[in-house]
Amino acid sequence: MTEVRGQGAGPGGDERDRAATVRLFIALAPPDEAKDELARELRSAYDAYPHMRWNRIEDWHITLAFLGELPVATVPLLRPPLADLAASRRPVELGLRGGGHFDERVLWSGIDGDLEGLHRLAADVRAVVRECGVPFEDRPLRPHLTLARARRDDLSSVVDVADGLAGFTGCRWRADRLHLVGSNFGRGPGPIRYRDIEAWSFDGR
């Protein structure tokens, strides 16, 4: 378990404000074998498009609820109800399949498998967040795994790589843990980094 800590001030930011907030989301994470399978499929794209901003493989995740920048004090409010939710739920069987893009800028892999169960889980997660009184933008769930982002002057690479992923079908796997994740988005010029604040096993029968 990783506790939330301040990241220091970004350009123009205030260190005390940065230390007092964290960017949060709740997610599922594919197992290593599923990530390795997709990474092998992407190997030629990594070589052909090194200028794209590729996400680290260890950071790949399926977002269920994006909460945004919130006070660090929000974290202890979320922990008990999320733990209770995970304890009552069974793992969800999923797979990675195909690829696509958002606005020719964001490359993603699609999600296959028990999508009905995934949507129910996301709805329950969001209900927990609302019951905790945590404000967030409740956007419709579009299950995907974000892989990379294009540079501002590049409007073709993402589309080309997405087309190359069209025939990809990965192995099925069980998402057996619910993750509360923090990121350093907006905290400086470097790449986005994610870390588990806490994760809970799905223990339902």
CSV table of C-alpha atoms in Angstrom, one decimal:
chain,number,residue,atom,x,y,z
A,1,MET,CA,0.0,0.0,0.0
A,2,THR,CA,1.3,3.4,-0.9
A,3,GLU,CA,0.3,6.4,1.1
A,4,VAL,CA,-0.5,9.7,-0.7
A,5,ARG,CA,2.3,12.2,-0.4
A,6,GLY,CA,2.8,15.6,-2.0
A,7,GLN,CA,4.8,15.8,-5.2
A,8,GLY,CA,6.3,19.3,-4.8
A,9,ALA,CA,5.3,22.3,-6.8
A,10,GLY,CA,5.0,22.3,-10.5
A,11,PRO,CA,5.7,25.4,-12.6
A,12,GLY,CA,3.7,28.2,-11.2
A,13,GLY,CA,2.2,26.0,-8.5
A,14,ASP,CA,2.3,26.3,-4.7
A,15,GLU,CA,4.0,23.5,-2.9
A,16,ARG,CA,1.6,23.5,0.0
A,17,ASP,CA,-1.4,23.3,-2.3
A,18,ARG,CA,0.2,20.5,-4.3
A,19,ALA,CA,0.9,18.5,-1.1
A,20,ALA,CA,-2.7,18.9,0.0
A,21,THR,CA,-4.3,17.4,-3.1
A,22,VAL,CA,-4.1,14.2,-5.2
A,23,ARG,CA,-5.6,13.3,-8.6
A,24,LEU,CA,-7.7,10.2,-8.0
A,25,PHE,CA,-9.4,7.5,-10.0
A,26,ILE,CA,-10.8,4.0,-9.3
A,27,ALA,CA,-9.8,1.3,-11.7
A,28,LEU,CA,-9.1,-2.3,-12.7
A,29,ALA,CA,-5.7,-3.5,-13.9
A,30,PRO,CA,-4.9,-6.3,-16.4
A,31,PRO,CA,-2.6,-9.0,-15.2
A,32,ASP,CA,1.0,-9.2,-16.4
A,33,GLU,CA,0.4,-11.9,-18.9
A,34,ALA,CA,-2.4,-9.9,-20.6
A,35,LYS,CA,-0.2,-6.7,-20.7
A,36,ASP,CA,2.8,-8.7,-22.0
A,37,GLU,CA,0.6,-10.1,-24.8
A,38,LEU,CA,-0.5,-6.6,-25.9
A,39,ALA,CA,3.0,-5.2,-25.6
A,40,ARG,CA,4.2,-7.9,-28.0
A,41,GLU,CA,1.5,-6.9,-30.4
A,42,LEU,CA,2.7,-3.2,-30.1
A,43,ARG,CA,6.4,-4.0,-30.5
A,44,SER,CA,6.5,-2.9,-34.1
A,45,ALA,CA,4.5,0.3,-33.3
A,46,TYR,CA,7.0,1.2,-30.5
A,47,ASP,CA,9.8,1.0,-33.1
A,48,ALA,CA,7.9,2.8,-35.8
A,49,TYR,CA,6.5,5.6,-33.7
A,50,PRO,CA,9.0,6.4,-31.0
A,51,HIS,CA,7.8,10.1,-30.9
A,52,MET,CA,4.4,9.1,-29.5
A,53,ARG,CA,3.9,9.6,-25.8
A,54,TRP,CA,3.6,5.9,-24.8
A,55,ASN,CA,2.1,5.1,-21.4
A,56,ARG,CA,4.3,2.8,-19.2
A,57,ILE,CA,3.0,-0.8,-19.4
A,58,GLU,CA,2.9,-0.9,-15.6
A,59,ASP,CA,0.5,2.0,-15.6
A,60,TRP,CA,-2.1,0.4,-17.9
A,61,HIS,CA,-5.5,0.4,-16.3
A,62,ILE,CA,-9.3,0.4,-17.0
A,63,THR,CA,-10.8,3.5,-15.3
A,64,LEU,CA,-14.2,2.9,-13.6
A,65,ALA,CA,-14.5,6.4,-12.1
A,66,PHE,CA,-12.3,9.4,-12.6
A,67,LEU,CA,-12.5,11.7,-9.6
A,68,GLY,CA,-10.0,14.4,-10.5
A,69,GLU,CA,-7.9,16.6,-8.2
A,70,LEU,CA,-9.2,16.3,-4.6
A,71,PRO,CA,-8.0,17.0,-1.1
A,72,VAL,CA,-5.8,14.2,0.3
A,73,ALA,CA,-8.4,14.0,3.2
A,74,THR,CA,-10.8,12.4,0.6
A,75,VAL,CA,-8.7,9.2,0.6
A,76,PRO,CA,-9.7,7.9,4.1
A,77,LEU,CA,-13.3,8.6,3.3
A,78,LEU,CA,-13.2,6.3,0.3
A,79,ARG,CA,-11.2,3.4,1.7
A,80,PRO,CA,-13.8,1.7,3.9
A,81,PRO,CA,-16.8,1.7,1.5
A,82,LEU,CA,-14.6,0.6,-1.4
A,83,ALA,CA,-13.2,-2.2,0.7
A,84,ASP,CA,-16.7,-3.3,1.6
A,85,LEU,CA,-17.8,-3.2,-2.1
A,86,ALA,CA,-14.8,-5.3,-3.2
A,87,ALA,CA,-15.5,-7.8,-0.5
A,88,SER,CA,-19.0,-8.3,-1.8
A,89,ARG,CA,-18.2,-8.7,-5.5
A,90,ARG,CA,-16.9,-11.5,-7.6
A,91,PRO,CA,-14.0,-11.0,-10.2
A,92,VAL,CA,-15.0,-9.9,-13.6
A,93,GLU,CA,-13.8,-11.8,-16.6
A,94,LEU,CA,-12.4,-9.5,-19.3
A,95,GLY,CA,-10.0,-9.4,-22.3
A,96,LEU,CA,-8.2,-6.9,-24.4
A,97,ARG,CA,-9.4,-6.6,-28.0
A,98,GLY,CA,-8.8,-4.4,-31.0
A,99,GLY,CA,-7.9,-0.7,-30.9
A,100,GLY,CA,-9.2,2.7,-31.5
A,101,HIS,CA,-8.6,6.4,-30.8
A,102,PHE,CA,-10.2,9.5,-29.4
A,103,ASP,CA,-10.0,12.5,-31.7
A,104,GLU,CA,-6.9,11.1,-33.5
A,105,ARG,CA,-4.9,12.0,-30.3
A,106,VAL,CA,-5.4,9.2,-27.8
A,107,LEU,CA,-4.7,5.6,-28.7
A,108,TRP,CA,-6.5,2.8,-26.8
A,109,SER,CA,-7.2,-0.9,-26.7
A,110,GLY,CA,-10.8,-2.1,-26.4
A,111,ILE,CA,-12.2,-4.2,-23.6
A,112,ASP,CA,-14.0,-7.5,-24.3
A,113,GLY,CA,-15.7,-10.1,-22.0
A,114,ASP,CA,-18.3,-9.5,-19.3
A,115,LEU,CA,-19.1,-5.9,-20.2
A,116,GLU,CA,-22.4,-6.0,-18.4
A,117,GLY,CA,-20.7,-7.0,-15.2
A,118,LEU,CA,-18.1,-4.3,-15.8
A,119,HIS,CA,-20.8,-1.6,-16.2
A,120,ARG,CA,-22.5,-2.8,-13.0
A,121,LEU,CA,-19.3,-2.6,-11.1
A,122,ALA,CA,-18.6,0.9,-12.4
A,123,ALA,CA,-22.1,2.0,-11.4
A,124,ASP,CA,-21.7,0.6,-7.9
A,125,VAL,CA,-18.3,2.2,-7.6
A,126,ARG,CA,-19.7,5.6,-8.6
A,127,ALA,CA,-22.6,5.2,-6.2
A,128,VAL,CA,-20.1,4.7,-3.4
A,129,VAL,CA,-18.2,7.8,-4.4
A,130,ARG,CA,-21.5,9.8,-4.4
A,131,GLU,CA,-22.5,8.4,-1.0
A,132,CYS,CA,-19.2,9.7,0.4
A,133,GLY,CA,-20.1,13.2,-0.8
A,134,VAL,CA,-17.2,13.3,-3.2
A,135,PRO,CA,-17.9,15.5,-6.2
A,136,PHE,CA,-16.9,14.2,-9.7
A,137,GLU,CA,-18.0,14.3,-13.3
A,138,ASP,CA,-20.1,11.2,-13.9
A,139,ARG,CA,-19.3,10.6,-17.5
A,140,PRO,CA,-20.7,7.5,-19.4
A,141,LEU,CA,-18.3,4.5,-19.1
A,142,ARG,CA,-16.4,3.8,-22.3
A,143,PRO,CA,-14.2,0.8,-21.3
A,144,HIS,CA,-10.7,1.1,-22.7
A,145,LEU,CA,-7.1,0.9,-21.9
A,146,THR,CA,-5.2,4.1,-22.8
A,147,LEU,CA,-1.9,3.2,-24.6
A,148,ALA,CA,-0.4,6.5,-25.9
A,149,ARG,CA,-1.0,10.1,-26.9
A,150,ALA,CA,0.0,11.9,-30.0
A,151,ARG,CA,2.2,15.0,-30.1
A,152,ARG,CA,0.4,18.2,-31.0
A,153,ASP,CA,1.8,18.2,-34.5
A,154,ASP,CA,1.0,14.6,-35.2
A,155,LEU,CA,-2.4,13.7,-36.6
A,156,SER,CA,-1.7,10.3,-38.2
A,157,SER,CA,0.3,8.1,-36.0
A,158,VAL,CA,-2.4,7.2,-33.5
A,159,VAL,CA,-4.8,6.4,-36.3
A,160,ASP,CA,-2.2,4.2,-38.0
A,161,VAL,CA,-1.5,2.2,-34.8
A,162,ALA,CA,-5.2,1.8,-34.0
A,163,ASP,CA,-5.8,0.4,-37.5
A,164,GLY,CA,-2.9,-2.1,-36.9
A,165,LEU,CA,-4.6,-3.3,-33.6
A,166,ALA,CA,-7.9,-4.0,-35.3
A,167,GLY,CA,-7.4,-7.7,-35.4
A,168,PHE,CA,-5.9,-8.1,-32.0
A,169,THR,CA,-7.7,-10.5,-29.5
A,170,GLY,CA,-6.0,-11.1,-26.2
A,171,CYS,CA,-6.5,-13.8,-23.7
A,172,ARG,CA,-9.3,-13.7,-21.2
A,173,TRP,CA,-8.4,-12.9,-17.5
A,174,ARG,CA,-10.1,-12.3,-14.2
A,175,ALA,CA,-10.0,-8.7,-12.8
A,176,ASP,CA,-9.8,-9.7,-9.2
A,177,ARG,CA,-8.8,-6.4,-7.5
A,178,LEU,CA,-10.3,-3.0,-7.2
A,179,HIS,CA,-7.6,-0.2,-7.2
A,180,LEU,CA,-7.7,3.3,-5.8
A,181,VAL,CA,-5.0,5.1,-7.8
A,182,GLY,CA,-3.3,8.5,-7.6
A,183,SER,CA,-1.4,10.3,-10.4
A,184,ASN,CA,1.0,13.2,-10.7
A,185,PHE,CA,-0.9,14.7,-13.7
A,186,GLY,CA,-0.3,18.4,-13.9
A,187,ARG,CA,2.6,18.3,-11.4
A,188,GLY,CA,5.4,19.2,-13.8
A,189,PRO,CA,6.7,18.7,-17.3
A,190,GLY,CA,7.5,15.0,-17.0
A,191,PRO,CA,5.3,12.0,-18.0
A,192,ILE,CA,2.2,11.0,-16.1
A,193,ARG,CA,2.9,8.4,-13.3
A,194,TYR,CA,0.4,6.4,-11.5
A,195,ARG,CA,0.6,4.6,-8.1
A,196,ASP,CA,-1.7,2.4,-6.1
A,197,ILE,CA,-2.9,4.1,-3.0
A,198,GLU,CA,-4.7,0.9,-2.0
A,199,ALA,CA,-6.2,-2.2,-3.7
A,200,TRP,CA,-8.8,-4.7,-2.5
A,201,SER,CA,-9.6,-8.2,-3.6
A,202,PHE,CA,-13.0,-9.2,-4.9
A,203,ASP,CA,-14.0,-11.8,-2.4
A,204,GLY,CA,-17.7,-12.3,-3.2
A,205,ARG,CA,-18.9,-15.9,-3.8
